[in-house]
Short mmCIF file of C-alpha atoms in Angstrom, two decimals:
data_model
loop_
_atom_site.label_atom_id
_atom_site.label_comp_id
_atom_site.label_asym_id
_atom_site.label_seq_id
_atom_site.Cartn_x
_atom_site.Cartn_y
_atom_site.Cartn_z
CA UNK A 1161 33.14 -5.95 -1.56
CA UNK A 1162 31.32 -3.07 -3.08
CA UNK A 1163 28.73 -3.66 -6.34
CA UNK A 1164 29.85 -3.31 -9.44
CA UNK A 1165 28.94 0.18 -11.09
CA UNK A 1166 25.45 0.29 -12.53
CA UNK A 1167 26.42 1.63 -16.41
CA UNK A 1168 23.60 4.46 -17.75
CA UNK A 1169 20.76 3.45 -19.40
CA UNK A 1170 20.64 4.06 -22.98
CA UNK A 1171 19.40 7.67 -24.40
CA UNK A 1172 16.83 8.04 -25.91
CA UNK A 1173 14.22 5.75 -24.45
CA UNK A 1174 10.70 7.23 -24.72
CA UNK A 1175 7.66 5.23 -23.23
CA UNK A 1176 5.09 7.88 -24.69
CA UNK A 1177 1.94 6.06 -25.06
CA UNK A 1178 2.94 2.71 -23.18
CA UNK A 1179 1.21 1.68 -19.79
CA UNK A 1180 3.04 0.51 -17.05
CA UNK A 1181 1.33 -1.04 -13.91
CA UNK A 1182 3.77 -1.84 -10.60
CA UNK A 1183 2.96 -3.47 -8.02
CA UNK A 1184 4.03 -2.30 -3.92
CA UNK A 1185 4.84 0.80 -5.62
CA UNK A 1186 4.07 3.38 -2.67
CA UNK A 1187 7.34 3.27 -1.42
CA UNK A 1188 11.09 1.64 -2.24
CA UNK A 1189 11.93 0.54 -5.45
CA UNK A 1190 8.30 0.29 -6.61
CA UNK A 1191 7.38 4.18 -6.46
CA UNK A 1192 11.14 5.63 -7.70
CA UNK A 1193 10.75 2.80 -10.87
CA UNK A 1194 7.45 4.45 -11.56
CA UNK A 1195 9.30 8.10 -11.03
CA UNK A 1196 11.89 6.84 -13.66
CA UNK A 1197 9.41 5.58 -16.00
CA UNK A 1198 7.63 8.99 -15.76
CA UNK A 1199 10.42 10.74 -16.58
CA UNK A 1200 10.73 8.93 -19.51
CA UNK A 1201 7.24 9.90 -20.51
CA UNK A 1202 5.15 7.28 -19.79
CA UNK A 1203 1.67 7.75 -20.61
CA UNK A 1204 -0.31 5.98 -18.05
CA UNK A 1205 1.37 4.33 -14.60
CA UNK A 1206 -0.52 2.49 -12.34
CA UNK A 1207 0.46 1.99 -9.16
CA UNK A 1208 -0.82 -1.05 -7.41
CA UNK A 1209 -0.94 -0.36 -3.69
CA UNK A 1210 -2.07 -1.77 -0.12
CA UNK A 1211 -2.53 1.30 0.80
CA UNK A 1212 -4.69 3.58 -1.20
CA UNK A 1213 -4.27 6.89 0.30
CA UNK A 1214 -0.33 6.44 0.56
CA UNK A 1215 -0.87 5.74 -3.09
CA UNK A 1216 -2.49 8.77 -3.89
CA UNK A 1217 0.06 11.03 -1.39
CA UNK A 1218 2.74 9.26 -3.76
CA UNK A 1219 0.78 10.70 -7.09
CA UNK A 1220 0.59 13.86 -5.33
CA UNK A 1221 4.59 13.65 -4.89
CA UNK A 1222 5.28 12.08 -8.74
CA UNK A 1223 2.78 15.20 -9.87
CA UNK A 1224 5.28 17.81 -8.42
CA UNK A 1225 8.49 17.01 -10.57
CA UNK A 1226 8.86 19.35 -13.01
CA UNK A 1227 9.56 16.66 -15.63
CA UNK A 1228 6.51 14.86 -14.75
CA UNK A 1229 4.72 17.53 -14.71
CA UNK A 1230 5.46 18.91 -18.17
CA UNK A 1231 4.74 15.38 -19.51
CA UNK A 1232 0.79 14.88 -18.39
CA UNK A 1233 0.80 11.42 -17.73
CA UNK A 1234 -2.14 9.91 -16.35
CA UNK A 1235 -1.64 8.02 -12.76
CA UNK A 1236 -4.07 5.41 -11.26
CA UNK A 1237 -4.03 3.84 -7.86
CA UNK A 1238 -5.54 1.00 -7.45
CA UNK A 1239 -5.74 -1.01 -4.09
CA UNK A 1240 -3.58 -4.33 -4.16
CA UNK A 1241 -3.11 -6.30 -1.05
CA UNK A 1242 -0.87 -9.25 -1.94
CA UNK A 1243 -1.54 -10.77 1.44
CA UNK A 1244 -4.98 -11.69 0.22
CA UNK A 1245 -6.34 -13.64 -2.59
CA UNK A 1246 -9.69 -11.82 -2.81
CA UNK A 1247 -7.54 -8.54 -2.90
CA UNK A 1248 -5.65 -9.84 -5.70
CA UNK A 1249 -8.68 -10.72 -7.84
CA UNK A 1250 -10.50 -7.53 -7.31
CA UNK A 1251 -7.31 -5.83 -8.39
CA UNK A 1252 -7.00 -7.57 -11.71
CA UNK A 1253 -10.70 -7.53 -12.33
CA UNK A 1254 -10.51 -3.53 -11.79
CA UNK A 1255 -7.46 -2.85 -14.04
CA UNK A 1256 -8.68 -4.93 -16.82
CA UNK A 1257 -12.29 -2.59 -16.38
CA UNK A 1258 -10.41 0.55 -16.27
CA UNK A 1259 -7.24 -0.03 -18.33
CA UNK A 1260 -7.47 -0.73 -22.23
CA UNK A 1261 -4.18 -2.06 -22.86
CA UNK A 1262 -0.80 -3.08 -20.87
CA UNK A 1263 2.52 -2.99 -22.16
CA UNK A 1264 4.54 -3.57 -18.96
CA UNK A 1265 4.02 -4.89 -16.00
CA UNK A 1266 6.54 -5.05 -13.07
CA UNK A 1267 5.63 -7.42 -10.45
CA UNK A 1268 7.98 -6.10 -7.58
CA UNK A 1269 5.60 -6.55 -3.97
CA UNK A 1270 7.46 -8.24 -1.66
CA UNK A 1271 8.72 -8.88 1.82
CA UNK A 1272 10.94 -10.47 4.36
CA UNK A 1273 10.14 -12.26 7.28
CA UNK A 1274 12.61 -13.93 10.21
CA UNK A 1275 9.48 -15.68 12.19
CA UNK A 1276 6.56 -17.28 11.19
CA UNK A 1277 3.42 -15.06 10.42
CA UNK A 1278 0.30 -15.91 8.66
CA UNK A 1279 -1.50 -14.20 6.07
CA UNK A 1280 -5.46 -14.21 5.91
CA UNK A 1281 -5.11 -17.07 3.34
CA UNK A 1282 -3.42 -19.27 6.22
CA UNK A 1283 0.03 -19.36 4.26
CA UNK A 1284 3.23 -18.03 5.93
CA UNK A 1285 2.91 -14.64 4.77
CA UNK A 1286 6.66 -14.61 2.95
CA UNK A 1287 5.17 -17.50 0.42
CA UNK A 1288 1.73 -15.52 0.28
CA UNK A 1289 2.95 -12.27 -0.86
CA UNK A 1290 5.98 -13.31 -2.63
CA UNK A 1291 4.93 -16.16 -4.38
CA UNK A 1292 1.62 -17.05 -4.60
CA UNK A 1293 0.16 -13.88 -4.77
CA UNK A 1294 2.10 -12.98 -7.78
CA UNK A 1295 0.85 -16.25 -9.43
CA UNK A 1296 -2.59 -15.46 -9.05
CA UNK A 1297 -1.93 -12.26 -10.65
CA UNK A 1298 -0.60 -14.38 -13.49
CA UNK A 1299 -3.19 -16.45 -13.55
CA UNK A 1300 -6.11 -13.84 -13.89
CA UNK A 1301 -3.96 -11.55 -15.95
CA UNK A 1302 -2.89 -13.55 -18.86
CA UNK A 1303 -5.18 -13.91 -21.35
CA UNK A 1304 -5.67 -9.91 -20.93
CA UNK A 1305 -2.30 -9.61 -21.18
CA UNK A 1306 -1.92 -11.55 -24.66
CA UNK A 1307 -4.32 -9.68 -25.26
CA UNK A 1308 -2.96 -6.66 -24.96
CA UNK A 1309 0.21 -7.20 -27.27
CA UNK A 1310 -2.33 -7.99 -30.00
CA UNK A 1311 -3.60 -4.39 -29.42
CA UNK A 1312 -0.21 -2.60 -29.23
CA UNK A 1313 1.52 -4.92 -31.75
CA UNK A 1314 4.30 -5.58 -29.46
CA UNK A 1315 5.02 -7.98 -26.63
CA UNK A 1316 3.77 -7.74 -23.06
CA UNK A 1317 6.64 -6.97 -20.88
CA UNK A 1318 6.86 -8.96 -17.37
CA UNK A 1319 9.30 -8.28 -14.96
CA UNK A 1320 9.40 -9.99 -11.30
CA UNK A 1321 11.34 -9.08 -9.23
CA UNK A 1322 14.00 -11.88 -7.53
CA UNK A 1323 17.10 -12.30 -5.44
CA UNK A 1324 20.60 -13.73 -5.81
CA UNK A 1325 19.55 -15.05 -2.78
CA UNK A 1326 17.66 -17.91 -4.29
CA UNK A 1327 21.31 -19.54 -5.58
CA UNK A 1328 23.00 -20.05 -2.62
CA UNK A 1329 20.95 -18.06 0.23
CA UNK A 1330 18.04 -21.06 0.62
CA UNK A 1331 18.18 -23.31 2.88
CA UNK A 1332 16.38 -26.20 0.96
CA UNK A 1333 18.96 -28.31 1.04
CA UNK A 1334 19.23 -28.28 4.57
CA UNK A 1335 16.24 -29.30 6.09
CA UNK A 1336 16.23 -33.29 5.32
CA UNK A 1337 15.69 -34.74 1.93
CA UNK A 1338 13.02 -33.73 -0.76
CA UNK A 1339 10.54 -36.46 -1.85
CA UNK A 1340 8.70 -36.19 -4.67
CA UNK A 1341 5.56 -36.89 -2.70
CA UNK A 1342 6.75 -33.87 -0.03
CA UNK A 1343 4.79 -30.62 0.61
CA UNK A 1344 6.41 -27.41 -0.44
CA UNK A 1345 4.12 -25.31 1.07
CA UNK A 1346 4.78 -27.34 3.86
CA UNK A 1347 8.26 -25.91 4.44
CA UNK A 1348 6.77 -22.70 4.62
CA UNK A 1349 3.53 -23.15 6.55
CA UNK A 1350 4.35 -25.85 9.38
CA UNK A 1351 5.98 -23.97 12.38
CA UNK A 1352 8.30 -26.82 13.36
CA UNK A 1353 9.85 -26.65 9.36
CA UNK A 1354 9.32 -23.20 9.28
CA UNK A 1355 13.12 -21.28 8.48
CA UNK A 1356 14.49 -17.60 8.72
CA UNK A 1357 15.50 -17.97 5.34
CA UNK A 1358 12.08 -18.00 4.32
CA UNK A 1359 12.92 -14.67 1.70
CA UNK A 1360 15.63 -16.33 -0.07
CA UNK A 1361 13.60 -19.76 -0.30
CA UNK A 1362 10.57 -17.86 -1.78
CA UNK A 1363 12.23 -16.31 -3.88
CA UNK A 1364 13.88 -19.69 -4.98
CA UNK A 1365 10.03 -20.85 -6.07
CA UNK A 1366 9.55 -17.70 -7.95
CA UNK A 1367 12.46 -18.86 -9.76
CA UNK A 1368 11.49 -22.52 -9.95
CA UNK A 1369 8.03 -20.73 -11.46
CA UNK A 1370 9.55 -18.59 -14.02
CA UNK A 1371 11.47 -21.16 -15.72
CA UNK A 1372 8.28 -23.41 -15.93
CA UNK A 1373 6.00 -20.98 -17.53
CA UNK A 1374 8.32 -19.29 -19.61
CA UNK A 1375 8.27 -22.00 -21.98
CA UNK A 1376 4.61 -22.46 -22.03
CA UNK A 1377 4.19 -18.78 -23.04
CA UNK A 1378 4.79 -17.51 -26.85
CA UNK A 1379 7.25 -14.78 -26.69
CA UNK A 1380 5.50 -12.86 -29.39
CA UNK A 1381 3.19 -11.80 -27.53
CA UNK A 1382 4.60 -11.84 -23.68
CA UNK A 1383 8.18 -11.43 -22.80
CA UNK A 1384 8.73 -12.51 -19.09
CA UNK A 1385 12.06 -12.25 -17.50
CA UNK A 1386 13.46 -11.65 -13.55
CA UNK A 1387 15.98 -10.01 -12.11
CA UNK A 1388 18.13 -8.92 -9.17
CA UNK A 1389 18.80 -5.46 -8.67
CA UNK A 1390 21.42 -6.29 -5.83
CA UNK A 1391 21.13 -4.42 -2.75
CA UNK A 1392 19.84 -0.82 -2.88
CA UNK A 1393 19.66 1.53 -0.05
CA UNK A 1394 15.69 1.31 0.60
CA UNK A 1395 13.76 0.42 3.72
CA UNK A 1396 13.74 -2.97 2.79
CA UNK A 1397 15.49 -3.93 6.03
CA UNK A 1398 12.58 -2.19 8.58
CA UNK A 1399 10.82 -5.83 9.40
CA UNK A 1400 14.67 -7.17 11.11
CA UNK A 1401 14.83 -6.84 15.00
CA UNK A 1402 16.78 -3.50 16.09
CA UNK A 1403 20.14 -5.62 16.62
CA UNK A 1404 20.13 -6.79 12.93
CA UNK A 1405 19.07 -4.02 11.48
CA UNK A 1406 21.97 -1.84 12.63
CA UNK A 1407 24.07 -4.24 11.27
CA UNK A 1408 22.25 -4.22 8.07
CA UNK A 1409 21.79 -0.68 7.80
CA UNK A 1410 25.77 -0.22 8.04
CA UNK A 1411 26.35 -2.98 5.62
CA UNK A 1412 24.33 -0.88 3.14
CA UNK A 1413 25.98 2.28 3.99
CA UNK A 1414 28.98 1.11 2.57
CA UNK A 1415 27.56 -1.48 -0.25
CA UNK A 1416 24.25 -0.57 -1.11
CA UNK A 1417 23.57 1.39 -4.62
CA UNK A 1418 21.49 4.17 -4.83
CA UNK A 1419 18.28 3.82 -4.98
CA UNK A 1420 18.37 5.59 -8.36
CA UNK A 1421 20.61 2.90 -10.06
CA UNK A 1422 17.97 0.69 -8.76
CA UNK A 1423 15.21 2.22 -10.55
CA UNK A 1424 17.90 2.00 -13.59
CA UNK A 1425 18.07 -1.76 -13.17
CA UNK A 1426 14.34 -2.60 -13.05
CA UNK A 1427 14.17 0.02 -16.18
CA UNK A 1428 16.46 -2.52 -18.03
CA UNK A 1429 14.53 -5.26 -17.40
CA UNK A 1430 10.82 -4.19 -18.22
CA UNK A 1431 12.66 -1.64 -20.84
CA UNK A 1432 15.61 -2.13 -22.38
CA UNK A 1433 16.39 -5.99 -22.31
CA UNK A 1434 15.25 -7.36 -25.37
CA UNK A 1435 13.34 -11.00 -26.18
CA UNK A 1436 16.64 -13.00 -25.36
CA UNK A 1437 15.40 -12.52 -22.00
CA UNK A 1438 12.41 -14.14 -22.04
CA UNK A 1439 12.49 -17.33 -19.09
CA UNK A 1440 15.80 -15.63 -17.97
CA UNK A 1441 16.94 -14.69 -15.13
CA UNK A 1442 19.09 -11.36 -15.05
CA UNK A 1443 22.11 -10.62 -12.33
CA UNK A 1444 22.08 -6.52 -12.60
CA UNK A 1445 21.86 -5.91 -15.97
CA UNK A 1446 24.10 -9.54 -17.28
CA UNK A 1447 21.06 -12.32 -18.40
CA UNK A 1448 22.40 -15.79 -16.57
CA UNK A 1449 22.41 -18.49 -19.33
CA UNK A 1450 21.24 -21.15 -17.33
CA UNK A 1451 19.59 -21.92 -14.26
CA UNK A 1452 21.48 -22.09 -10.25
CA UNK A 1453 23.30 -25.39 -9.58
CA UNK A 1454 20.72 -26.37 -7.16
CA UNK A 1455 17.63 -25.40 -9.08
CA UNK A 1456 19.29 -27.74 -12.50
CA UNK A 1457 20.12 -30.86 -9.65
CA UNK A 1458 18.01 -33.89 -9.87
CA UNK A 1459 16.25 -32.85 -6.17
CA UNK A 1460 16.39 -29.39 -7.40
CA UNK A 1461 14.25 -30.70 -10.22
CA UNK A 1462 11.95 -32.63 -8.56
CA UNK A 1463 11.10 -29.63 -6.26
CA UNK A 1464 10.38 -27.71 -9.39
CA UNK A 1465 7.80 -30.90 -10.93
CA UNK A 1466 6.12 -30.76 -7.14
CA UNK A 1467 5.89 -26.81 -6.61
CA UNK A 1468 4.33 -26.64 -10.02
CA UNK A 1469 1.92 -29.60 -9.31
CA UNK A 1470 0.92 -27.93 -5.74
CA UNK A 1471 0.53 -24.12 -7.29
CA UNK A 1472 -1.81 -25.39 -9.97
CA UNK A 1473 -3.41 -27.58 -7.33
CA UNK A 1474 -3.80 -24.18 -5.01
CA UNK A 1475 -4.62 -22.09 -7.76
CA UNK A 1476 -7.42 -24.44 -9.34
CA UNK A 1477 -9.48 -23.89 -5.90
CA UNK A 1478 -9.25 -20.05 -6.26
CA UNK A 1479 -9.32 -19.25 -9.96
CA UNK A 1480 -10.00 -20.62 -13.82
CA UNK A 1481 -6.79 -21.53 -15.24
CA UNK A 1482 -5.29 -20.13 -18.29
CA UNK A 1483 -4.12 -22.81 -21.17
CA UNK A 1484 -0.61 -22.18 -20.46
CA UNK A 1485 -0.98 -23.60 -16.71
CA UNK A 1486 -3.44 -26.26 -18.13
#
């Protein structure tokens, strides 16, 4: 069955004098969001990058659209590797030297992975990049961030980019029953539990995350919300073996959107959605009132109390907590 059509975002939107930092945004959904947000005049974009001199081939690319071009922004690159925990911190420490004031920030890194492979940290690289990575980023950015909405005198905007796959493409349920003294990570990181649905499961504790913290923030000042912006024709697919990826690649042929309405979905979120949002999770552009079946079960629940009590307990030996994790 083919998506539903995206519908236009509205006129009129003009993010003159607004900062917006992205994260994986040399390539995909990350750098034609920040071409988007460019067009609509956004004053300063960072682009958050693992690779610095694709990042600055990609401002060399944004600089040459006309509409860019007659709007001056100022772009930054600054190095982000997600895989790494010391990259992460040296990212946040540099953007909160070098940029006054954020009013958006899209958290959209991520990646898929159908065997096990390790990240410098020693995590399965699918919960180190998708998850945990964007927590420490959390984590160090908060306070900043608050800060930041008492500056502009509006909300901090926080988008994070999920999947519908966390409702029903997991595979929790599936590998043996969930005690409330059971590892997590452990599902991830231990070859012999280790599972091909290791995207869709991550992205299932991004979602367990979000509706924790959500309620432990104060919306007036930082508005955090994720969302699925279905499947768009980007390289997303590159890490599957040759086989799959044929099969994928004509599957999106025929169902994936452009990756312009893409850029028009992410837009809504960090944009145009307004503080009903906040600690909600958005299908396209249609905010789901209430959590997935498995995630509002009583195991579903428990996993939620344990992956909280193991991030804080991982994040404690890295970073100093904000009071909303406390």
């Amino acid at each position: 069955m083919r998506q539903a059509k995206v519908t236009p975002l509205p006129e009129g939107i003009n993010l003159e004098g607004e900062t917006v930092v992205i994260t994986g945004a040399s390539a995909g959904m990350g750098l034609e969001t920040a071409r988007q947000m460019l067009r609509l005049r956004c004053s300063t974009m960072v682009l958050a990058v693992r690779n610095v001199s694709k990042g600055e081939e990609c401002v060399q690319q944004l600089e040459q659209d006309p509409v860019i071009q007659s709007n001056k922004p100022t772009i930054k690159v600054l190095k982000l590797d997600v895989g790494q925990y010391d990259s992460v911190q040296e990212f946040t420490k540099e953007l909160q030297q070098k940029i006054e004031a954020v009013d958006i920030l899209i958290l959209n890194a991520g990646i898929g992975r159908l065997k096990l492979e390790r990240s410098p940290t020693g995590h399965e690289e699918t919960l180190q990049i998708n998850y945990l990575s964007n927590v420490l980023i959390l984590s160090e950015l908060l306070p900043y961030l608050e800060a930041s909405a008492g500056k502009t005198g509006s909300p901090t905007r926080i988008s994070w980019v999920g999947s519908r796959m966390h409702e029903k493409g997991h595979d929790f349920e599936k590998k043996g029953p969930f005690r409330s003294d059971d590892s997590v990570f452990a599902r991830f990181d231990d070859e012999k539990r280790f599972s091909r649905f290791s995207y869709a499961n991550s992205k299932l504790l991004c979602a367990m995350f979000m509706y924790t913290l959500a309620p432990r923030l104060d919306p007036t000042k930082i508005v955090l919300n994720m969302f699925c912006p279905g499947m768009v024709n980007t390289n997303m697919s590159d890490y599957l073996p040759l086989p799959l990826r044929v099969v994928f690649e004509g599957v999106k042929y025929l169902m994936g959107r452009p990756i312009e309405d893409g850029g028009n979905i992410y837009i809504n979120a960090a944009v145009v959605a307004g503080p009903e949002t906040h600690g909600k999770y958005l299908y396209d552009k249609d905010i789901q009132p209430e959590p997935s079946t498995y995630i509002k079960s009583t195991v579903g629940q428990v996993v939620q109390k344990r992956l909280w009590e193991e991030t804080m307990e991982e994040m404690k030996k890295i970073t100093t907590l904000p009071s909303e994790f406390c």
